[in-house]
Amino acid sequence: MEVQELHAWPSSPEEAKALQDRLRPSLELGDPGPQRPATIAGLDVSYADDGGRLAAAVVVLDGVTLETVEEAVVTGVAAFPYVPGLFAFRELPTLLVVLRRLDTTPDLLVCDGAGLAHPRRFGLACHLGVLTGLPTMGVAKTRLFGKHDEPGSRRGATADLLDDGGEVVGRVLRTQDGVKPVYVSVGHRIDLDTACRHTLTLSPEFRLPETTRRADRLSRAALRDA
DNA sequence: GCGACAG
DNA sequence: ATCTTGTCGC
């Protein structure tokens, strides 16, 4: 797929936060988003012992059968230290490289992390959405931002993720009976209901969506070899 | 001042 | 994220 070239990159947390605030207005929210995506891509990154080297992987699934239709992986170096709230600056450059290797242009991108459920409402999923122009959503394994009640114990149970003003920034979703819930939030050009529906569809058997699971496996394998 | 803090 | 032993369950 076509991906815009990346230009200047922040060299300090202050610059990074300023960039998030500058890109934030480019977010397109409110639209329902893809209801029957033909292809859905999952992205994930694994790190080497040192924490510097990394491998970014993308796996494209058929939106109906969930079968893998294409995949790509590339190694790289962390572009920023890990700072909560600035996580995207760490892996975004390598994620853009791996997306360029795709023949397919996915109808939806599923990120391993937050979207709007972020201190400045601009997590990795939002950033990747603005840079690619594609619909994106985030599915995180733990909470970064927002308060919430405990969702019911059955698959499909939810609880809203709220900011201090009571605004909904995401949803805590139980993807399997009795497992820890995941944190779903919108990235770009999709709404929260649709994002949660896709998360459940992508998680027919395990806690995490197949997109994330397969991208995780692929990125680890690439790191092991290289 | 003391926690909390995607991966 | 990654480092790790044993343990529980299909």
Coordinates of C-alpha atoms (C1' of nucleotides) in Angstrom, one line a residue:
Chain A
M1 CA 0.0 0.0 0.0
E2 CA 1.0 3.7 -0.4
V3 CA 2.3 5.4 2.7
Q4 CA 3.3 9.0 3.1
E5 CA 7.0 9.6 3.7
L6 CA 7.9 10.5 7.3
H7 CA 9.8 13.8 7.7
A8 CA 11.0 15.4 10.9
W9 CA 10.9 13.3 14.0
P10 CA 10.7 14.8 17.6
S11 CA 13.9 14.6 19.6
S12 CA 12.4 15.4 23.0
P13 CA 9.2 14.6 24.9
E14 CA 8.2 18.3 24.6
E15 CA 8.4 18.2 20.8
A16 CA 6.6 14.9 20.7
K17 CA 3.6 16.2 22.7
A18 CA 3.5 19.3 20.5
L19 CA 3.3 17.2 17.4
Q20 CA 0.4 15.2 18.9
D21 CA -1.5 18.4 19.6
R22 CA -0.7 19.6 16.1
L23 CA -2.0 16.4 14.4
R24 CA -5.0 15.9 16.6
P25 CA -7.3 18.2 14.6
S26 CA -6.7 16.0 11.5
L27 CA -8.6 13.1 13.2
E28 CA -11.9 12.2 11.5
L29 CA -14.4 11.0 14.1
G30 CA -18.1 10.5 14.0
D31 CA -18.3 8.3 10.9
P32 CA -19.5 4.7 11.5
G33 CA -16.5 3.3 9.6
P34 CA -16.2 0.1 7.7
Q35 CA -19.1 -2.3 8.6
R36 CA -18.0 -5.2 6.4
P37 CA -14.3 -4.7 5.8
A38 CA -13.0 -7.2 3.2
T39 CA -9.5 -7.0 4.8
I40 CA -8.4 -6.2 8.3
A41 CA -4.7 -5.7 9.2
G42 CA -3.1 -6.3 12.6
L43 CA 0.2 -4.7 13.6
D44 CA 2.6 -5.5 16.4
V45 CA 6.2 -5.0 17.4
S46 CA 8.6 -7.2 19.4
Y47 CA 11.8 -6.0 21.1
A48 CA 15.2 -7.6 21.5
D49 CA 16.9 -8.1 24.9
D50 CA 18.6 -4.7 24.7
G51 CA 15.4 -2.9 23.9
G52 CA 16.9 -1.2 20.9
R53 CA 16.4 -3.6 18.0
L54 CA 12.9 -4.4 17.1
A55 CA 10.7 -6.2 14.5
A56 CA 7.5 -4.8 13.2
A57 CA 4.9 -7.1 11.7
V58 CA 1.6 -6.7 9.8
V59 CA -0.8 -9.5 9.1
V60 CA -3.8 -9.0 6.8
L61 CA -6.9 -11.2 7.4
D62 CA -9.9 -11.8 5.3
G63 CA -12.7 -9.9 7.1
V64 CA -15.1 -12.8 6.8
T65 CA -13.1 -16.0 7.2
L66 CA -10.3 -14.5 9.3
E67 CA -7.8 -16.4 7.2
T68 CA -4.4 -14.7 6.6
V69 CA -4.2 -13.3 3.1
E70 CA -0.9 -11.4 3.3
E71 CA 1.8 -10.7 5.8
A72 CA 5.1 -8.7 6.1
V73 CA 7.7 -8.1 8.7
V74 CA 10.8 -5.9 9.0
T75 CA 13.5 -5.2 11.6
G76 CA 14.5 -1.8 12.8
V77 CA 15.5 0.3 15.7
A78 CA 13.4 2.1 18.4
A79 CA 12.9 5.7 17.3
F80 CA 12.2 7.0 20.8
P81 CA 12.5 5.9 24.4
Y82 CA 9.4 4.4 26.0
V83 CA 7.4 7.2 27.7
P84 CA 3.8 6.5 28.6
G85 CA 1.7 8.7 26.3
L86 CA 4.5 9.0 23.7
F87 CA 4.6 5.3 22.9
A88 CA 3.8 5.9 19.2
F89 CA 7.0 7.7 18.5
R90 CA 8.9 4.5 19.4
E91 CA 7.5 2.2 16.7
L92 CA 5.7 4.4 14.2
P93 CA 8.6 4.7 11.7
T94 CA 9.1 1.0 11.5
L95 CA 5.4 0.3 11.3
L96 CA 5.2 2.7 8.3
V97 CA 8.0 0.8 6.6
V98 CA 6.3 -2.6 7.0
L99 CA 3.0 -1.2 5.8
R100 CA 4.7 -0.1 2.5
R101 CA 5.6 -3.7 1.9
L102 CA 2.0 -4.7 1.6
D103 CA 0.4 -5.3 -1.8
T104 CA -3.0 -5.0 -0.1
T105 CA -4.4 -1.7 1.2
P106 CA -6.4 -3.0 4.2
D107 CA -9.9 -1.6 5.0
L108 CA -9.1 -1.4 8.7
L109 CA -5.9 -1.3 10.8
V110 CA -6.0 -2.8 14.3
C111 CA -3.2 -1.5 16.6
D112 CA -1.8 -3.0 19.8
G113 CA -2.3 0.0 22.0
A114 CA -4.6 3.0 22.5
G115 CA -6.4 5.4 20.2
L116 CA -8.5 8.1 21.8
A117 CA -8.1 6.5 25.3
H118 CA -5.0 8.6 25.7
P119 CA -4.0 11.7 27.9
R120 CA -4.1 14.0 24.9
R121 CA -6.6 11.9 22.9
F122 CA -4.0 10.9 20.4
G123 CA -2.6 7.4 21.0
L124 CA -0.8 5.2 18.5
A125 CA -4.0 4.2 16.6
C126 CA -5.0 7.9 16.1
H127 CA -1.4 8.7 14.9
L128 CA -1.3 5.8 12.5
G129 CA -4.7 6.7 11.2
V130 CA -3.8 10.3 10.4
L131 CA -0.5 9.2 8.7
T132 CA -2.1 6.5 6.5
G133 CA -5.6 8.0 6.1
L134 CA -7.1 4.5 6.8
P135 CA -9.7 3.6 9.4
T136 CA -7.8 2.5 12.6
M137 CA -8.7 1.3 16.1
G138 CA -6.7 0.3 19.2
V139 CA -7.0 -2.8 21.3
A140 CA -4.8 -2.6 24.4
K141 CA -4.1 -5.3 26.9
T142 CA -3.9 -2.9 29.8
R143 CA -5.3 0.6 30.6
L144 CA -3.4 3.8 29.8
F145 CA -6.1 6.4 30.4
G146 CA -9.6 6.6 31.7
K147 CA -11.7 5.4 34.6
H148 CA -14.2 2.5 34.4
D149 CA -16.3 0.0 36.3
E150 CA -15.6 -3.7 36.1
P151 CA -17.5 -5.2 33.1
G152 CA -19.6 -8.4 33.5
S153 CA -17.8 -11.7 33.4
R154 CA -19.2 -13.0 30.1
R155 CA -17.9 -12.6 26.6
G156 CA -19.3 -9.3 25.2
A157 CA -19.7 -7.6 28.5
T158 CA -18.5 -3.9 28.5
A159 CA -17.9 -0.9 30.6
D160 CA -17.3 2.6 29.3
L161 CA -13.8 4.2 29.7
L162 CA -14.4 7.8 30.8
D163 CA -12.1 10.9 31.1
D164 CA -12.3 13.3 34.0
G165 CA -15.1 15.2 32.3
G166 CA -17.2 12.0 32.0
E167 CA -16.6 11.8 28.2
V168 CA -16.4 8.3 26.7
V169 CA -12.9 7.7 25.4
G170 CA -13.1 4.0 24.9
R171 CA -14.6 0.8 26.2
V172 CA -13.5 -2.1 28.4
L173 CA -14.5 -5.3 26.6
R174 CA -14.5 -8.9 27.8
T175 CA -13.7 -11.0 24.7
Q176 CA -14.0 -14.4 26.4
D177 CA -15.9 -15.7 29.4
G178 CA -13.9 -15.2 32.6
V179 CA -10.8 -13.6 31.0
K180 CA -9.3 -10.2 31.7
P181 CA -10.9 -7.6 29.5
V182 CA -9.2 -5.6 26.7
Y183 CA -9.2 -1.8 26.2
V184 CA -10.8 -0.8 22.9
S185 CA -10.7 2.8 21.6
V186 CA -11.2 4.5 18.3
G187 CA -8.3 5.7 16.2
H188 CA -9.5 7.3 12.9
R189 CA -12.6 7.1 10.7
I190 CA -14.5 4.5 12.8
D191 CA -16.9 4.7 15.7
L192 CA -16.6 2.9 19.1
D193 CA -19.6 0.5 18.6
T194 CA -18.1 -0.7 15.3
A195 CA -14.6 -1.0 16.8
C196 CA -16.0 -3.2 19.6
R197 CA -18.0 -5.3 17.1
H198 CA -14.9 -6.0 15.1
T199 CA -12.9 -6.8 18.2
L200 CA -15.3 -9.5 19.2
T201 CA -15.4 -10.9 15.6
L202 CA -11.7 -11.0 15.6
S203 CA -11.6 -12.9 18.9
P204 CA -13.6 -16.1 18.4
E205 CA -11.3 -18.2 20.5
F206 CA -8.8 -16.2 22.6
R207 CA -8.6 -13.1 24.7
L208 CA -6.7 -11.1 22.1
P209 CA -7.9 -10.5 18.5
E210 CA -6.4 -12.8 15.8
T211 CA -4.9 -9.7 14.1
T212 CA -2.7 -9.0 17.2
R213 CA -1.9 -12.6 17.9
R214 CA -0.7 -13.3 14.4
A215 CA 1.3 -10.1 14.1
D216 CA 2.9 -10.9 17.5
R217 CA 3.9 -14.3 16.5
L218 CA 5.4 -13.1 13.2
S219 CA 7.4 -10.2 14.8
R220 CA 8.8 -12.5 17.5
A221 CA 9.9 -15.1 14.9
A222 CA 11.6 -12.4 12.8
L223 CA 13.5 -11.1 15.9
R224 CA 14.6 -14.7 16.7
D225 CA 16.1 -15.2 13.3
A226 CA 17.7 -11.9 12.7
Chain B
dG1 C1' 4.2 15.2 47.7
dC2 C1' 2.5 10.5 46.1
dG3 C1' 0.7 7.3 42.7
dA4 C1' -0.2 6.0 37.6
dC5 C1' 1.8 5.0 33.5
dA6 C1' -0.3 1.6 25.9
dG7 C1' 4.4 -1.4 24.7
Chain C
dA1 C1' 8.1 -4.9 25.8
dT2 C1' 11.1 -8.8 28.2
dC3 C1' 12.9 -11.8 32.1
dT4 C1' 11.2 -16.3 34.5
dT5 C1' 9.1 -21.8 37.7
dG6 C1' 5.7 -24.0 38.6
dT7 C1' 1.0 -25.1 38.1
dC8 C1' -3.7 -25.8 36.5
dG9 C1' -6.5 -27.7 32.8
dC10 C1' -8.0 -29.5 28.2

